[in-house]
mmCIF file of C-alpha atoms in Angstrom:
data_model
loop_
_atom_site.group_PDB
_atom_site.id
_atom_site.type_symbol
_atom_site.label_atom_id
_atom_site.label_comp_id
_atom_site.label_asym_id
_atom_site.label_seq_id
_atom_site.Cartn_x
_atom_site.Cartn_y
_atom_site.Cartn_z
ATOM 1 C CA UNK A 1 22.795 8.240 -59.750
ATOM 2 C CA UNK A 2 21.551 7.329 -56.389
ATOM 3 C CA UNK A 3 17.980 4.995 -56.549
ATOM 4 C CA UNK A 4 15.318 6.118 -54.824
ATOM 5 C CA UNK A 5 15.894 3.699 -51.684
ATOM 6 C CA UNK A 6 19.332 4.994 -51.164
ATOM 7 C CA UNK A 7 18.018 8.797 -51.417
ATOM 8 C CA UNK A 8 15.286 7.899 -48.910
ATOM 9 C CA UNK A 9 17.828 6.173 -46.582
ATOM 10 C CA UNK A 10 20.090 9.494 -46.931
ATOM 11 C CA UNK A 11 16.960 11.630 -46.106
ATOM 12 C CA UNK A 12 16.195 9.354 -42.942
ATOM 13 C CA UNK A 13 19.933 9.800 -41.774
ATOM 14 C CA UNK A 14 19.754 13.397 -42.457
ATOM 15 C CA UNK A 15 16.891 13.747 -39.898
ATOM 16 C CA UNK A 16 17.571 11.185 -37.508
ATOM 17 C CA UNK A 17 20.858 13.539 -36.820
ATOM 18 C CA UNK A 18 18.894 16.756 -36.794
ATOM 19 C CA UNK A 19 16.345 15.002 -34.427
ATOM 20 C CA UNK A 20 18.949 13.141 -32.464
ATOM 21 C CA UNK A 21 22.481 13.861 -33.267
ATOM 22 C CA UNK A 22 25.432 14.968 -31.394
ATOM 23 C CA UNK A 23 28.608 15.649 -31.985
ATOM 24 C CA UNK A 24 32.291 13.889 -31.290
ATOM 25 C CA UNK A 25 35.705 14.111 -31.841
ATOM 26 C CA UNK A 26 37.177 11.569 -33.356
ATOM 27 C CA UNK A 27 40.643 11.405 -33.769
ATOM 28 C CA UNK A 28 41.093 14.934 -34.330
ATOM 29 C CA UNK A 29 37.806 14.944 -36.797
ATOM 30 C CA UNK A 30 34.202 16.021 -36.008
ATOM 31 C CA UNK A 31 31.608 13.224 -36.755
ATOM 32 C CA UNK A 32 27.790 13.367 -36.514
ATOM 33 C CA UNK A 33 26.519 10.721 -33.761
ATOM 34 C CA UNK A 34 23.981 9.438 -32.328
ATOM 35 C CA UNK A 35 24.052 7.710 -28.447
ATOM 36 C CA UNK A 36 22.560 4.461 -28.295
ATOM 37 C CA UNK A 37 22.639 3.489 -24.281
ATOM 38 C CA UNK A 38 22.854 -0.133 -24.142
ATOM 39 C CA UNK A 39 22.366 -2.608 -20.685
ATOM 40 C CA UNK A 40 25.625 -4.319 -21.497
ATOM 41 C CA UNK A 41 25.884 -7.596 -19.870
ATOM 42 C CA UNK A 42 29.022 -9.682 -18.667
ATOM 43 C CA UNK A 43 28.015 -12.728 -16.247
ATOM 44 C CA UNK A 44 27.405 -11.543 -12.929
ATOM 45 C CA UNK A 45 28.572 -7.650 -14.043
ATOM 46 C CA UNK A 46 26.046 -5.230 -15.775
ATOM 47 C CA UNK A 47 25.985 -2.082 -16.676
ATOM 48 C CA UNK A 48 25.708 0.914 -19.075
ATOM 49 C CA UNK A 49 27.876 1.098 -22.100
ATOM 50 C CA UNK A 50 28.613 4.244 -23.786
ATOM 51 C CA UNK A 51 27.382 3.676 -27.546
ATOM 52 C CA UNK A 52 27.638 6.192 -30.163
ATOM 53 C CA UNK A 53 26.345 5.366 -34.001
ATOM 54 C CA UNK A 54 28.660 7.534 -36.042
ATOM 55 C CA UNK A 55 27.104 9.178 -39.173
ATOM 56 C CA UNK A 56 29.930 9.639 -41.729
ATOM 57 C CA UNK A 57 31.323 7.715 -44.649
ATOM 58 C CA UNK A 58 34.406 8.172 -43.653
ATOM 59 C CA UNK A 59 35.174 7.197 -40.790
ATOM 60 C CA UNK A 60 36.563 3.429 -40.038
ATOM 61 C CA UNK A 61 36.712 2.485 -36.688
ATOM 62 C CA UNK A 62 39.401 0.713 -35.042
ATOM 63 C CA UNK A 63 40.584 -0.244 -31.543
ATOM 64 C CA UNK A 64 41.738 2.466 -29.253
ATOM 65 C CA UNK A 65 40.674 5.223 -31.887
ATOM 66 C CA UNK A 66 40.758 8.318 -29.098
ATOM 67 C CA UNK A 67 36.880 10.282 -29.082
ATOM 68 C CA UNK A 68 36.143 13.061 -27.531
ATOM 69 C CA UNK A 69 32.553 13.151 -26.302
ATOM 70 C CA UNK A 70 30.520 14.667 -23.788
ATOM 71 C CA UNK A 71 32.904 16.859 -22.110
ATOM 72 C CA UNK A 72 35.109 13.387 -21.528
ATOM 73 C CA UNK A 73 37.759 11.666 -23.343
ATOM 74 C CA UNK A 74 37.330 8.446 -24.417
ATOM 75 C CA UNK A 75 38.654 5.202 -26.296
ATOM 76 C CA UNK A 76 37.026 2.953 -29.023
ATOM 77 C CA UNK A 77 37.718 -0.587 -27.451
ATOM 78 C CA UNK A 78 34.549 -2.403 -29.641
ATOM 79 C CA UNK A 79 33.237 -1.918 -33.002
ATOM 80 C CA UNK A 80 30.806 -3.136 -35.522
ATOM 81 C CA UNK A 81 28.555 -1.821 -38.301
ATOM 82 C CA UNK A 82 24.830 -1.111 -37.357
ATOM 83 C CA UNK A 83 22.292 -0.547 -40.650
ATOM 84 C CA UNK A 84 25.938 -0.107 -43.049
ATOM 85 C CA UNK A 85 27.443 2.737 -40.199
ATOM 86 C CA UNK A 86 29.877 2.212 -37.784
ATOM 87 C CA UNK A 87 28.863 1.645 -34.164
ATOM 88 C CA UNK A 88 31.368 1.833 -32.017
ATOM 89 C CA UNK A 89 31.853 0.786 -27.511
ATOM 90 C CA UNK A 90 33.777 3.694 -25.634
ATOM 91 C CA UNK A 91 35.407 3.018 -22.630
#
Protein backbone atom coordinates (compact mmCIF):
# COMPACT_ATOMS: atom_id res chain seq x y z
CA UNK A 1 0.00 0.00 0.00
CA UNK A 2 1.18 3.25 -1.31
CA UNK A 3 2.14 6.01 1.81
CA UNK A 4 0.63 9.02 1.73
CA UNK A 5 3.73 10.93 0.08
CA UNK A 6 3.77 8.61 -2.82
CA UNK A 7 -0.21 9.03 -3.31
CA UNK A 8 0.29 12.81 -3.13
CA UNK A 9 3.21 12.66 -5.63
CA UNK A 10 0.81 10.43 -7.99
CA UNK A 11 -1.98 13.08 -7.53
CA UNK A 12 0.56 15.98 -8.46
CA UNK A 13 1.62 13.96 -11.68
CA UNK A 14 -1.90 13.28 -12.45
CA UNK A 15 -2.58 17.07 -12.70
CA UNK A 16 0.53 18.41 -13.83
CA UNK A 17 -0.42 16.21 -17.16
CA UNK A 18 -4.01 17.36 -17.24
CA UNK A 19 -2.70 21.00 -16.74
CA UNK A 20 0.29 20.57 -18.98
CA UNK A 21 0.59 17.36 -20.77
CA UNK A 22 0.94 16.32 -24.27
CA UNK A 23 1.21 13.51 -25.99
CA UNK A 24 4.18 11.43 -28.00
CA UNK A 25 4.96 8.52 -29.71
CA UNK A 26 7.44 6.68 -28.54
CA UNK A 27 8.61 3.86 -30.24
CA UNK A 28 5.39 2.81 -31.45
CA UNK A 29 3.77 3.58 -27.75
CA UNK A 30 1.79 6.66 -26.59
CA UNK A 31 3.36 8.36 -23.46
CA UNK A 32 2.05 11.32 -21.42
CA UNK A 33 4.68 14.36 -21.62
CA UNK A 34 5.36 17.31 -20.65
CA UNK A 35 7.83 20.02 -22.79
CA UNK A 36 10.37 21.54 -20.79
CA UNK A 37 12.18 24.26 -23.32
CA UNK A 38 15.61 24.55 -22.17
CA UNK A 39 18.49 27.47 -23.40
CA UNK A 40 20.94 24.69 -24.10
CA UNK A 41 24.40 25.91 -24.17
CA UNK A 42 27.60 24.60 -26.09
CA UNK A 43 30.61 27.26 -26.06
CA UNK A 44 30.06 29.81 -28.51
CA UNK A 45 26.61 27.82 -29.88
CA UNK A 46 23.18 28.29 -28.08
CA UNK A 47 20.07 27.42 -28.59
CA UNK A 48 16.69 25.73 -27.86
CA UNK A 49 16.55 22.09 -27.06
CA UNK A 50 13.52 20.11 -27.49
CA UNK A 51 12.82 18.56 -23.88
CA UNK A 52 10.00 16.38 -23.12
CA UNK A 53 9.50 14.85 -19.32
CA UNK A 54 7.80 11.57 -20.06
CA UNK A 55 5.09 10.46 -17.54
CA UNK A 56 5.01 6.63 -17.57
CA UNK A 57 6.59 3.84 -15.59
CA UNK A 58 7.38 2.18 -18.29
CA UNK A 59 9.16 3.62 -20.41
CA UNK A 60 13.24 3.47 -20.34
CA UNK A 61 14.90 5.69 -22.45
CA UNK A 62 17.77 4.98 -24.54
CA UNK A 63 19.81 6.54 -27.37
CA UNK A 64 18.19 6.95 -30.71
CA UNK A 65 14.73 5.70 -29.25
CA UNK A 66 12.53 7.20 -32.46
CA UNK A 67 9.47 9.88 -30.92
CA UNK A 68 7.02 11.18 -32.64
CA UNK A 69 6.05 14.64 -31.42
CA UNK A 70 4.55 17.67 -32.58
CA UNK A 71 3.68 16.82 -36.01
CA UNK A 72 7.71 15.92 -36.42
CA UNK A 73 9.75 12.92 -36.04
CA UNK A 74 12.34 12.84 -33.80
CA UNK A 75 15.33 10.93 -32.02
CA UNK A 76 16.27 10.53 -28.26
CA UNK A 77 20.10 11.42 -28.45
CA UNK A 78 20.26 12.48 -24.33
CA UNK A 79 18.65 11.15 -21.34
CA UNK A 80 18.42 11.38 -17.65
CA UNK A 81 15.87 11.06 -14.84
CA UNK A 82 14.22 14.37 -13.58
CA UNK A 83 12.15 13.99 -9.95
CA UNK A 84 12.40 9.65 -10.57
CA UNK A 85 10.90 10.17 -14.56
CA UNK A 86 12.70 10.03 -17.52
CA UNK A 87 13.70 13.25 -19.28
CA UNK A 88 14.81 12.82 -22.36
CA UNK A 89 16.93 15.57 -25.45
CA UNK A 90 15.29 15.12 -29.03
CA UNK A 91 17.10 15.99 -31.88
Amino acid sequence: MPNPFDKMAARMDAATVRKMGRQAVINGTMYDVVPAELLEEMGPVSGNATVLVVFADGYRPARNDAVEYDNSEWQVTRHQTFNGKPKIWLE
